[in-house]
Short mmCIF file of C-alpha atoms and ligand atoms in Angstrom, two decimals:
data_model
loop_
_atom_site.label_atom_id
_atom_site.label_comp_id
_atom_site.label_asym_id
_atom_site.label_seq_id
_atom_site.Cartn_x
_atom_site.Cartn_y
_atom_site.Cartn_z
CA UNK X 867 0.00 0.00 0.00
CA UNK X 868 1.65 3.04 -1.27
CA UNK X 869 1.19 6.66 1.10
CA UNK X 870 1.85 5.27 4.75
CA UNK X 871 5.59 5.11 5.11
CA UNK X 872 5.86 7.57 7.96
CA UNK X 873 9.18 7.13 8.75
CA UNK X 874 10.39 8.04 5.17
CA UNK X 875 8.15 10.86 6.05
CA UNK X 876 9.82 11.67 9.21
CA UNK X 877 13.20 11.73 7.24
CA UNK X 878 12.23 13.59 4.28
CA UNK X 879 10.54 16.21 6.59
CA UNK X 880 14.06 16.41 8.49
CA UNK X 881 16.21 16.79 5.22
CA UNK X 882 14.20 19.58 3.87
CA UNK X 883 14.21 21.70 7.26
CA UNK X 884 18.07 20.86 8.15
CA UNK X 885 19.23 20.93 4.61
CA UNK X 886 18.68 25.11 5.50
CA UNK X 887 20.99 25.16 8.51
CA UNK X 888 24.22 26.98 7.84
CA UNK X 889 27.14 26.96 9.92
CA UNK X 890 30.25 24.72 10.45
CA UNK X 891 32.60 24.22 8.15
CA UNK X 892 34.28 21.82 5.99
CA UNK X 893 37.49 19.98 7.46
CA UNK X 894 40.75 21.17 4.85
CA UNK X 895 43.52 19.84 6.64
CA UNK X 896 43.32 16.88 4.16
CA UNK X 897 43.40 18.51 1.03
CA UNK X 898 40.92 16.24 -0.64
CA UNK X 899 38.36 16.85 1.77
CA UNK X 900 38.39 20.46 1.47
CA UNK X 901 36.44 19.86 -1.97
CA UNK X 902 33.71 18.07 -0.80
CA UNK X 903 30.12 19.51 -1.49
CA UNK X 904 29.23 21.30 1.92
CA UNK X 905 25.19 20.99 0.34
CA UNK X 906 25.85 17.93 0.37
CA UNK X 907 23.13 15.81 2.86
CA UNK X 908 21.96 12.11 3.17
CA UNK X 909 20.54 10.36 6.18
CA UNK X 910 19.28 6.72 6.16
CA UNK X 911 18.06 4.09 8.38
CA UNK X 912 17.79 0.71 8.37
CA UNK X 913 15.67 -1.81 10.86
CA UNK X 914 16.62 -5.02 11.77
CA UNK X 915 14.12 -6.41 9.52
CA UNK X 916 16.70 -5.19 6.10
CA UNK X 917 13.86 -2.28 5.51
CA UNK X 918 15.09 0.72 4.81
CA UNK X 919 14.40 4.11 4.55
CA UNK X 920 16.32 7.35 2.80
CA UNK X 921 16.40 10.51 2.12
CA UNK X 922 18.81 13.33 0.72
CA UNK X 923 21.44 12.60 -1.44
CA UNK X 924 22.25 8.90 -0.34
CA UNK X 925 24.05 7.54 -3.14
CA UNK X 926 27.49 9.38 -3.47
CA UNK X 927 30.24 7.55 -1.72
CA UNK X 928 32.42 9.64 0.66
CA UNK X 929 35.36 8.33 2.60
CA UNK X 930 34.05 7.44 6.00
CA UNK X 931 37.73 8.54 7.90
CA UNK X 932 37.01 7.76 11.38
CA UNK X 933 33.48 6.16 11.27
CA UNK X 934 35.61 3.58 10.10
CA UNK X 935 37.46 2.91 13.51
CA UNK X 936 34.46 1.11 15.47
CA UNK X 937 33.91 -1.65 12.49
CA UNK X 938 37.97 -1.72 12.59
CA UNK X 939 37.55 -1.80 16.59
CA UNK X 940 35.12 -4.84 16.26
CA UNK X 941 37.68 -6.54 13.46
CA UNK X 942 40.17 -6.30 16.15
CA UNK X 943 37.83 -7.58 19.18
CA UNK X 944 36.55 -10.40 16.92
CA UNK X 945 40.08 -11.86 16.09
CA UNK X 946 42.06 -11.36 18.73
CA UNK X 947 39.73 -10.61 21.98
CA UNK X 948 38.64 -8.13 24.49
CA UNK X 949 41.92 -8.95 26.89
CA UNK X 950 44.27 -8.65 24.50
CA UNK X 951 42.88 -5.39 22.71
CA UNK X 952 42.94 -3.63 26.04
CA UNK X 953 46.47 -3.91 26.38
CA UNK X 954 46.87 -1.81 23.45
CA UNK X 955 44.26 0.66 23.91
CA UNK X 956 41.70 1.57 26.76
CA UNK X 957 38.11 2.47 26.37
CA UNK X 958 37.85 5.56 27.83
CA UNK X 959 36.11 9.36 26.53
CA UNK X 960 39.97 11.18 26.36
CA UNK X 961 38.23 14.37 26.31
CA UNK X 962 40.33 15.36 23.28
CA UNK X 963 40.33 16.48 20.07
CA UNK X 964 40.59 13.25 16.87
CA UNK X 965 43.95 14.18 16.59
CA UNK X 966 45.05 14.78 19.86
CA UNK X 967 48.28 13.08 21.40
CA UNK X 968 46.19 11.12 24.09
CA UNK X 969 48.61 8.79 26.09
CA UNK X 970 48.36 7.74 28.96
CA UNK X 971 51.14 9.29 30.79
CA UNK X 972 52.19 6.09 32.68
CA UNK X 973 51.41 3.38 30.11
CA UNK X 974 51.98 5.28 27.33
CA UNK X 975 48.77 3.51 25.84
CA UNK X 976 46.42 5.24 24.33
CA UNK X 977 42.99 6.00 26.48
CA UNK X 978 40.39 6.46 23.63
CA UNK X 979 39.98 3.37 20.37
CA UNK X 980 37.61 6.52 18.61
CA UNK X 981 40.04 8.82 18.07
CA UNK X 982 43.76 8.45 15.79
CA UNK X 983 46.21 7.62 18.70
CA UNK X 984 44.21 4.50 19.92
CA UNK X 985 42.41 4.24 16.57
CA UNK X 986 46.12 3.59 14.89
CA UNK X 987 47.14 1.39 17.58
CA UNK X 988 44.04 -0.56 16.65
CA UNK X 989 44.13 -0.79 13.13
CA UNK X 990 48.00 -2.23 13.63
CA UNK X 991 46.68 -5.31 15.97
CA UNK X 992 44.42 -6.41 12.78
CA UNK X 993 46.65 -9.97 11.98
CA UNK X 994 47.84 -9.76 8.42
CA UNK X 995 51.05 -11.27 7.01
CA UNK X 996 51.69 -7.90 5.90
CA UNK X 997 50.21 -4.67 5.35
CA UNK X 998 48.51 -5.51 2.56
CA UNK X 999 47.06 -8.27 3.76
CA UNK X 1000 45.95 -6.38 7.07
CA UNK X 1001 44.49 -3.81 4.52
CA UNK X 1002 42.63 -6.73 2.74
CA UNK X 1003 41.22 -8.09 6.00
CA UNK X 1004 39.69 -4.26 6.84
CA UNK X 1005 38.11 -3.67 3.44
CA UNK X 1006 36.70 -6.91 3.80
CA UNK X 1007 35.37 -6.88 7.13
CA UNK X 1008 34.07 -3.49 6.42
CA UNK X 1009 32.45 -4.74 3.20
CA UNK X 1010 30.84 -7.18 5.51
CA UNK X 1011 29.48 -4.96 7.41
CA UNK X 1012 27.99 -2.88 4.78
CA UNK X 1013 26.69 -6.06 2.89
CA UNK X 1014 28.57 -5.13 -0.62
CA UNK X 1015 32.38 -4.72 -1.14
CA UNK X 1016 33.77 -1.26 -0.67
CA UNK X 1017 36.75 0.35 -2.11
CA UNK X 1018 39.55 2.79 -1.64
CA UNK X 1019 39.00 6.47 -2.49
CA UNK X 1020 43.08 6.47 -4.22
CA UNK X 1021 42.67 10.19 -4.50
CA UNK X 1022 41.82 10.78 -0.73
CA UNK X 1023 44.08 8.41 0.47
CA UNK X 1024 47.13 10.06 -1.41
CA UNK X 1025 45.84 13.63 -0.21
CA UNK X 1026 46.04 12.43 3.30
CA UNK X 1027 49.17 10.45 2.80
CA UNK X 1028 51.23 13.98 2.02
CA UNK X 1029 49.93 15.50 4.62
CA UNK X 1030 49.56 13.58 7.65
CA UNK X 1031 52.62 14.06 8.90
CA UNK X 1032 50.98 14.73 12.90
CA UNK X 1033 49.47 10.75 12.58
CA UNK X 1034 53.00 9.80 11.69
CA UNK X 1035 54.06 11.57 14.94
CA UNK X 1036 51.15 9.91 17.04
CA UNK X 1037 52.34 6.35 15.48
CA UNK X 1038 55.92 6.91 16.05
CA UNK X 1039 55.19 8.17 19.28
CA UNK X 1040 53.21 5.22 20.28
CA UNK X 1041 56.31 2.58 19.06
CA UNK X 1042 58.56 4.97 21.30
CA UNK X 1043 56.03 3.81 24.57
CA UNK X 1044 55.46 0.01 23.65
CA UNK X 1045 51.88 1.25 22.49
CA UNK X 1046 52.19 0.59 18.89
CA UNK X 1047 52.87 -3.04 17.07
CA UNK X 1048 55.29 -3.55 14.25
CA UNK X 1049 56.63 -0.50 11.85
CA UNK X 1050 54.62 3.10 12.61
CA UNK X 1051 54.86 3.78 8.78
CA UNK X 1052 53.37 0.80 7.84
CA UNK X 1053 50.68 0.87 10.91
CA UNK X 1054 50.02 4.46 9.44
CA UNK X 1055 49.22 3.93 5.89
CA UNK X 1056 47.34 1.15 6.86
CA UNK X 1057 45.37 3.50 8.80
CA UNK X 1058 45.17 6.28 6.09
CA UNK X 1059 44.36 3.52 3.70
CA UNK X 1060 41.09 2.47 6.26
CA UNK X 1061 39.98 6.57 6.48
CA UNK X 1062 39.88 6.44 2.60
CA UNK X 1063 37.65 3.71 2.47
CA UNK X 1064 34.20 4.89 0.45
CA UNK X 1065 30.74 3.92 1.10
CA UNK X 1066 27.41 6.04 0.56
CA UNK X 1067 25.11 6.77 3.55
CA UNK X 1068 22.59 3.77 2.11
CA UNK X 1069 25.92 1.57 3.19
CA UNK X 1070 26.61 3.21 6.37
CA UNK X 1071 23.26 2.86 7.90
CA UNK X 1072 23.49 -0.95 7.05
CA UNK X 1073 26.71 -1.23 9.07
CA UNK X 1074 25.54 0.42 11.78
CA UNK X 1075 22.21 -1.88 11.57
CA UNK X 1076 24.42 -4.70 11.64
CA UNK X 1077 25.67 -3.39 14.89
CA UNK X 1078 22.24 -3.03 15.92
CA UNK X 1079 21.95 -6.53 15.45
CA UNK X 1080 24.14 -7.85 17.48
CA UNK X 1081 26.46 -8.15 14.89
CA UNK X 1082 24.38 -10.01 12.06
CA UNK X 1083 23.94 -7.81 8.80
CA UNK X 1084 20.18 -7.22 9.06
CA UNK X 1085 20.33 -7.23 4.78
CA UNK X 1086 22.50 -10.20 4.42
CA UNK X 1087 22.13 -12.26 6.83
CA UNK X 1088 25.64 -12.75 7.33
CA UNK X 1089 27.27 -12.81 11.06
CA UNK X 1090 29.69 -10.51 10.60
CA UNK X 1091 31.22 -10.25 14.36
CA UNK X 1092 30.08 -12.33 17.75
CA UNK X 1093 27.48 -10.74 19.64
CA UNK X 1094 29.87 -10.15 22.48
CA UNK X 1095 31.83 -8.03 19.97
CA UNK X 1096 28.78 -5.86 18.86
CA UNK X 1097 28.01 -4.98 22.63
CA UNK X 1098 31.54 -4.12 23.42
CA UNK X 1099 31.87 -1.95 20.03
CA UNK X 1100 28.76 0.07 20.82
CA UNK X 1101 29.67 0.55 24.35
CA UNK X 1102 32.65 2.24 23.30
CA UNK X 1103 30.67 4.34 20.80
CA UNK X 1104 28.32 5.27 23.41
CA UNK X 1105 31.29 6.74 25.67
CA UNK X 1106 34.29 7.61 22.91
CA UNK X 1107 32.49 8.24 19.64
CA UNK X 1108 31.98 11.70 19.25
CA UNK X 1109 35.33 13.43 19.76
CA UNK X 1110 35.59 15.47 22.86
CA UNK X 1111 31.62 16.13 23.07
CA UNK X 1112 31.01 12.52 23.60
CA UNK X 1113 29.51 13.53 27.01
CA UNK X 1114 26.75 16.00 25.58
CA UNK X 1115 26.12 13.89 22.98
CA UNK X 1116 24.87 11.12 25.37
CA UNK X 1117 22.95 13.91 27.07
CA UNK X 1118 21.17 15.18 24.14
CA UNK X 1119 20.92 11.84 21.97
CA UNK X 1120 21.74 9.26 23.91
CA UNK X 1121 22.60 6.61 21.35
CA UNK X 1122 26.13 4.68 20.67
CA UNK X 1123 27.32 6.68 17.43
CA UNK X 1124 30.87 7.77 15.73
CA UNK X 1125 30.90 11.04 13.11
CA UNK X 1126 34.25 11.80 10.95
CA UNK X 1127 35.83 14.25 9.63
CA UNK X 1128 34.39 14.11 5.77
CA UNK X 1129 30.56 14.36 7.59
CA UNK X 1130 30.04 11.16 8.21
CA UNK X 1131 27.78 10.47 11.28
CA UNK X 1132 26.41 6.41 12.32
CA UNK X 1133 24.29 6.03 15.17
CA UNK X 1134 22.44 3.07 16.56
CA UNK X 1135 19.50 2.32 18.14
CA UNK X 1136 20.30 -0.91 19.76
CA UNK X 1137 18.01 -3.67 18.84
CA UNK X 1138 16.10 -1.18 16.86
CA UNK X 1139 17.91 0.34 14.12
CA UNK X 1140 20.80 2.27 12.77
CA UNK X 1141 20.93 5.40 11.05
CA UNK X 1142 24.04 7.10 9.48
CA UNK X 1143 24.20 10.82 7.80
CA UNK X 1144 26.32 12.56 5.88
CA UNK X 1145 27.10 16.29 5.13
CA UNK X 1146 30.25 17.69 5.04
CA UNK X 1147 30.19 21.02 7.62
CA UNK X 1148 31.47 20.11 10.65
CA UNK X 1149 31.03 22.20 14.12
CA UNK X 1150 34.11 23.02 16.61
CA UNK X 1151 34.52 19.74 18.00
CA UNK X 1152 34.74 18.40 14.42
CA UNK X 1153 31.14 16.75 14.05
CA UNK X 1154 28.63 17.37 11.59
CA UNK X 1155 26.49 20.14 12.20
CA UNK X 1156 23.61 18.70 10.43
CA UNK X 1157 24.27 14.79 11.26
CA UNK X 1158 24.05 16.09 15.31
CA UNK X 1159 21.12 17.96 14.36
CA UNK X 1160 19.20 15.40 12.56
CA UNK X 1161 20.00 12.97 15.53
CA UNK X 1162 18.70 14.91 18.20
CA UNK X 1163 15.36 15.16 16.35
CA UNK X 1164 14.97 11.93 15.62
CA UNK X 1165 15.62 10.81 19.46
CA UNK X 1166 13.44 12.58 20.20
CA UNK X 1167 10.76 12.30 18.02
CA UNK X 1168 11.10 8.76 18.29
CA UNK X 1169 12.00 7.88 21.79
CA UNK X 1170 15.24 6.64 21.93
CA UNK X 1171 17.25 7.99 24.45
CA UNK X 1172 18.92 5.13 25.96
CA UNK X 1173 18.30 5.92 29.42
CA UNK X 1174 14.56 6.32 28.99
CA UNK X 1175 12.34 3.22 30.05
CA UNK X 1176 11.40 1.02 27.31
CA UNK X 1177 7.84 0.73 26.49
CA UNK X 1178 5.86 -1.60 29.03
CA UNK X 1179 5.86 -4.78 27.23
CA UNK X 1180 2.96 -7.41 27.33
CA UNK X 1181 2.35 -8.70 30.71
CA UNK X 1182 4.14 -12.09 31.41
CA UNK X 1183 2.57 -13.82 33.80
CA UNK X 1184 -0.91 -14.90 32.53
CA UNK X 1185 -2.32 -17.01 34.85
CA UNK X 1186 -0.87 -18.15 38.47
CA UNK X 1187 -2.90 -19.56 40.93
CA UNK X 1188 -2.88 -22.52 43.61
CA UNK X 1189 -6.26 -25.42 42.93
CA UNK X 1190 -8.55 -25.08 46.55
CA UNK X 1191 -7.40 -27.69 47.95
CA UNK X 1192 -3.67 -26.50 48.27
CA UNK X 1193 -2.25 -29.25 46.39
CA UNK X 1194 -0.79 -27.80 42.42
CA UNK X 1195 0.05 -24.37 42.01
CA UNK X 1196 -0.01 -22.95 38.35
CA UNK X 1197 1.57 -20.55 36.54
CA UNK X 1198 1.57 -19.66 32.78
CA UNK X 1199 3.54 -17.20 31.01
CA UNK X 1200 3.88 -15.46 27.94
CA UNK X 1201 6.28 -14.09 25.28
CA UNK X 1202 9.83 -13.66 25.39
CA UNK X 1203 11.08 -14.40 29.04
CA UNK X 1204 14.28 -11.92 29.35
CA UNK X 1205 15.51 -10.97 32.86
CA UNK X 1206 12.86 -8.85 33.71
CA UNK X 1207 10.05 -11.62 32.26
CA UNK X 1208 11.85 -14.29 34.26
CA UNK X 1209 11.82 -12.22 37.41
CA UNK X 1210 8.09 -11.73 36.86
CA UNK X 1211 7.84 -15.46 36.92
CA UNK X 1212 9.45 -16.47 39.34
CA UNK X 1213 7.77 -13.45 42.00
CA UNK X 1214 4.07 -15.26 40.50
CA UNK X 1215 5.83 -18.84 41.32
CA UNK X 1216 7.05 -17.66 45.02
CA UNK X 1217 3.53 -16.25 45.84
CA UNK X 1218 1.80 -19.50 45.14
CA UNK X 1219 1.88 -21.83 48.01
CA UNK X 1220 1.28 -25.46 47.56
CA UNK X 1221 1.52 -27.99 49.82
CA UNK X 1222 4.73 -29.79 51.00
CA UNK X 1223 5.48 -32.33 48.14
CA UNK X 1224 2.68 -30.60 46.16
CA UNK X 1225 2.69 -29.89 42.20
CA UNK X 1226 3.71 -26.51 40.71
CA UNK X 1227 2.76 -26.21 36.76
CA UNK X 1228 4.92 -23.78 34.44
CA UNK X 1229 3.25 -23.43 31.45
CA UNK X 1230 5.56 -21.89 29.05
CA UNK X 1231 3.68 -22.81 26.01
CA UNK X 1232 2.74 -19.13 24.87
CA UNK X 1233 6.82 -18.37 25.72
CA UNK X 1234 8.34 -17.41 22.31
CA UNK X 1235 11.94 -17.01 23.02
CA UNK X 1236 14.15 -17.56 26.27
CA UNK X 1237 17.55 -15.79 26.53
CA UNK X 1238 20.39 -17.26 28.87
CA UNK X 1239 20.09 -14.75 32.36
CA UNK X 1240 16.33 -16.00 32.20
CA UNK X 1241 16.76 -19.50 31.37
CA UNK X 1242 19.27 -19.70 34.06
CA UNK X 1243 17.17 -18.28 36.94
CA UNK X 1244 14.52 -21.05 35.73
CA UNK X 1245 16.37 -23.71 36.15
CA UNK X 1246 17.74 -22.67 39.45
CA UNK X 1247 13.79 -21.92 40.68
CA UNK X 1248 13.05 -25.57 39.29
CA UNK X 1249 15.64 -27.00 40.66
CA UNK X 1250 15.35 -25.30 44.24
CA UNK X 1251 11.71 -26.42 43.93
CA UNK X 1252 12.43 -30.17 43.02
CA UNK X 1253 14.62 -29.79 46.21
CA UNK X 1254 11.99 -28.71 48.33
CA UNK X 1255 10.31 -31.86 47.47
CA UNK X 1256 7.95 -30.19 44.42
CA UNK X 1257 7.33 -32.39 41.55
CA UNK X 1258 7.04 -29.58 39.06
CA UNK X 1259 5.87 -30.05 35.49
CA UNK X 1260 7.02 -27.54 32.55
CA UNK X 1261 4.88 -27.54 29.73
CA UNK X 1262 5.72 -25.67 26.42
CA UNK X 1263 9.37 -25.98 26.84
CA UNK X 1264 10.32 -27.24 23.54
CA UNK X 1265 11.62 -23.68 22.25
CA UNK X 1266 13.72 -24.09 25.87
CA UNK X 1267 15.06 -27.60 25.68
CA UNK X 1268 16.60 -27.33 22.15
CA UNK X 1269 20.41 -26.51 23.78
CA UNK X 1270 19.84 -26.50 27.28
CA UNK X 1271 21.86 -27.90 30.00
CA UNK X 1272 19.53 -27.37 33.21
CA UNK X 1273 16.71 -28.89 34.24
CA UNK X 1274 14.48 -27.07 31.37
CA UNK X 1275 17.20 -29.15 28.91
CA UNK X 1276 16.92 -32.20 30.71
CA UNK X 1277 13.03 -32.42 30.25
CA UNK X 1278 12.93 -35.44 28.21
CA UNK X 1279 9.72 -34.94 26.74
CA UNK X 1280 6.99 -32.05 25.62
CA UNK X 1281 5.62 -31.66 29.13
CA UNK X 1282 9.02 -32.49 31.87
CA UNK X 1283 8.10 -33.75 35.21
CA UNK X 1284 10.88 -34.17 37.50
CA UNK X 1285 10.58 -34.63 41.45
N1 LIG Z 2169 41.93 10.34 8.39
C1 LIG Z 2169 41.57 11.30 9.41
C2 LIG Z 2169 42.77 11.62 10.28
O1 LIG Z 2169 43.38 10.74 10.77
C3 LIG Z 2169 40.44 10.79 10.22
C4 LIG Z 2169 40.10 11.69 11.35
C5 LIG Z 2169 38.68 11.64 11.77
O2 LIG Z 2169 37.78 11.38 10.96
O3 LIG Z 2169 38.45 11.90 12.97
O4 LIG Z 2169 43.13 12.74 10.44
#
C-alpha cells in the first residue's frame, strides 16, 4: 500500500528543514576533503528487519575517515579478543580532540579506540602477514558490514598520505612507549588507507544496523562479528564516539554513534535500528552540524534515548494460581522471558503456596523465546523447587530444551516432570 511510510516521512521532513541550517565548516587539513560539497546531505536508516528508509542525497560515496574505527575496533575484538585489545588501547572518553596526542602518561597507551592515537594502535593489531594483507582483511570486514564490497578512495588516500605528517608523529610516538605493534609507517598507511575507504550513507546505515543486530547484517544475513563483539563496540561508541563532546552527545541523543571528519555520522538504536548521515560542515569539535542535528530530532521524536524506560511490554505472567485444595500451584507465562520476564515469573511462582510435596505447573507454552540470564534463573527456581520436594511439570518448553543444560534441557519430553 503506497502513502503510509511515515518514517520516510519523518526523514524527508528532516532533510528539507536541516538541509537550511548553515554553519560549520568543511574539514581542509586533508586537502581532498576540502572539496567536498558542503550541500551535500543524506541520512538513512535501516531496521533489523533489512527495511530501509532514505532521504537526501544517499548515493554518493564519501570516505568514512574515522566512522571507520568502530567496524575496525570490532575486526580487532573479533580476532584477537577483548583482553588482548585492552592492552593496546583503553576504552575511555579522552576528552580530546581526533587528533590529539592522548597517552596515557604512565602506560603510554592510548585512552580512547575513537580517536587516531588508539584508533592507529588498533588498526596495527588487525593480523595480516603484511600490510597488505591487514588492509585486505579491513576492506573486507568493512564490506561485511555494509553487505557489498567497498573500495579505496586512491585520491583521498594520497591527499592524506602527504599530509599527515601529525598521525605519523602519534604512530611513532606510540612505538617509542610500547603502544604501537610492528613498523609506525606501515601501521600508518594502513590507517590512512582504512579513512579512505568509500561507502554512501545507504551503506553506512546498514553497518551500523548490523551493529544493531548484534552483529548479524540485518540485509545479508551474514554474522559478521560475535554478539559479544557488537556490545563491546557500541559501548565504546556510546562513551568515545563523538570526539571530545562525547559527554553531551549522550545527554542530548543518547545513542552509541561515531561522526568523521568528511561528515560522516552512524548512530544506533540498539536492537532497533541504525541510522548514518552525511554532510560535510562540521562544528568546533569536528562533528557534523547537520548529522548532530538530525539525531537529536529523531531521538526525540522517536524515543530513543537510551536511558529512557522502554515501552511496558505485554504482561508475562498470565495465569498463576494454587487449585482449593492446596495441592498444584499454576503458573503460565507469555512471550519472550528476558531478565525482567523471568523475574516476573518467578515473584508469580514464590507467591503460590502449595503444599509440601505438592505440584507446581509452568506453562511456558505461549513463551516465544528464552535468553540465557532467564533460562538460568529457571532452572535454578526448578531446581530449588524439586529440592523442596515439588514435583514440578514444565509444559511448552520445547523452544527451551533445544540446547539446554539445566533442568528445562533435561526435560525429556513435551511436558518435563521431575521430582
Ligand atoms: N583520516 C583522518 C585523520 O586521521 C580521520 C580523522 C577523523 O575522521 O576523525 O586525520
Amino acid at each position: 500500500m503506497e502513502g503510509i511510510d511515515v518514517v520516510s516521512e519523518a526523514l524527508a521532513d528532516l532533510h528539507r528543514r536541516l538541509l537550511a541550517l548553515d554553519g560549520g565548516a568543511v574539514a581542509d587539513y586533508i586537502p581532498q576533503l576540502a572539496l567536498a560539497d558542503p550541500d551535500c546531505f543524506g541520512l538513512a536508516l535501516v531496521s533489523l528487519d533489512g527495511h530501509r528508509y532514505r532521504a537526501g542525497r544517499c548515493d554518493e560515496a564519501f570516505t568514512l575517515q574515522s566512522v571507520t574505527k568502530p567496524f575496525v575496533l570490532a575486526l580487532a575484538l573479533a580476532e584477537l579478543g577483548a583482553e588482548e585489545v585492552g592492552r593496546t588501547v583503553g576504552a575511555e572518553p579522552s576528552g580530546e580532540a581526533f587528533n590529539a596526542i592522548s597517552l596515557d602518561p604512565v602506560t603510554g597507551r592510548p585512552a580512547n579506540p575513537m580517536i587516531n592515537a588508539g584508533a592507529i594502535a588498533v588498526t596495527a593489531l588487525v593480523p595480516g602477514g603484511d600490510p597488505a594483507e591487514r588492509f585486505a582483511r579491513i576492506l573486507d570486514c568493512l564490506g561485511r558490514f555494509a553487505g557489498r564490497p567497498l573500495d579505496v578512495d586512491e585520491e583521498v588516500y594520497r591527499s592524506e598520505a602527504e599530509t599527515g605528517d601529525r598521525n605519523r608523529a602519534l604512530a611513532h610516538l606510540m612505538r617509542g612507549t610500547g603502544a604501537l605493534r610492528g613498523d609506525p609507517a606501515e601501521a600508518v598507511e594502513t590507517y590512512f588507507r582504512q579513512c579512505a575507504v568509500r561507502a554512501t550513507v545507504a551503506d553506512l546505515a546498514v553497518m551500523a544496523a548490523t551493529l544493531a543486530n548484534g552483529g548479524v547484517n540485518p540485509v545479508t544475513g551474514e554474522a559478521v562479528v560475535p554478539e559479544p563483539v557488537a556490545v563491546a563496540v557500541l559501548a565504546v561508541m556510546a562513551t568515545c564516539g563523538m570526539y571530545d563532546a562525547a559527554g553531551e552527545w549522550m545527554l542530548r541523543v543518547g545513542l552509541p554513534a561515531k561522526s568523521g571528519v568528511s561528515g560522516g555520522l552512524v548512530a544506533v538504536s540498539p536492537a532497533r535500528f541504525g541510522v548514518a548521515v552525511h554532510s560535510p560542515p562540521l562544528d568546533s569539535f569536528g562533528n557534523p552540524v547537520r548529522g548532530v542535528a538530525a539525531l537529536r530530532e529523531l531521538s526525540e521524536r522517536f524515543g530513543l534515548h537510551l536511558m529512557r524506560n522502554p515501552a511496558p511490554g505485554a504482561p508475562t505472567v498470565t495465569r498463576a494460581d494454587t487449585a482449593e485444595d492446596g495441592g498444584t500451584a499454576l503458573v503460565a507465562a507469555q512471550g519472550a522471558l528476558d531478565f525482567t520476564a523471568a523475574e516476573r515469573v518467578l515473584f508469580a511462582l514464590g507467591q503460590q503456596a502449595p503444599g509440601p510435596g505438592g505440584r507446581v505447573l509452568l506453562d511456558l507454552e505461549r513463551v516465544t523465546a528464552i535468553d540465557a540470564a532467564a533460562r538460568a534463573m529457571l532452572d535454578r527456581a526448578l531446581t530449588l523447587l524439586a529440592e523442596r520436594g515439588h514435583r514440578v511439570t514444565v509444559t511448552g518448553d520445547a523452544l527451551l530444551r533445544a540446547d539446554a543444560p539445566g533442568p528445562l534441557g533435561r526435560a525429556g519430553s513435551r511436558a518435563g516432570t521431575r521430582r
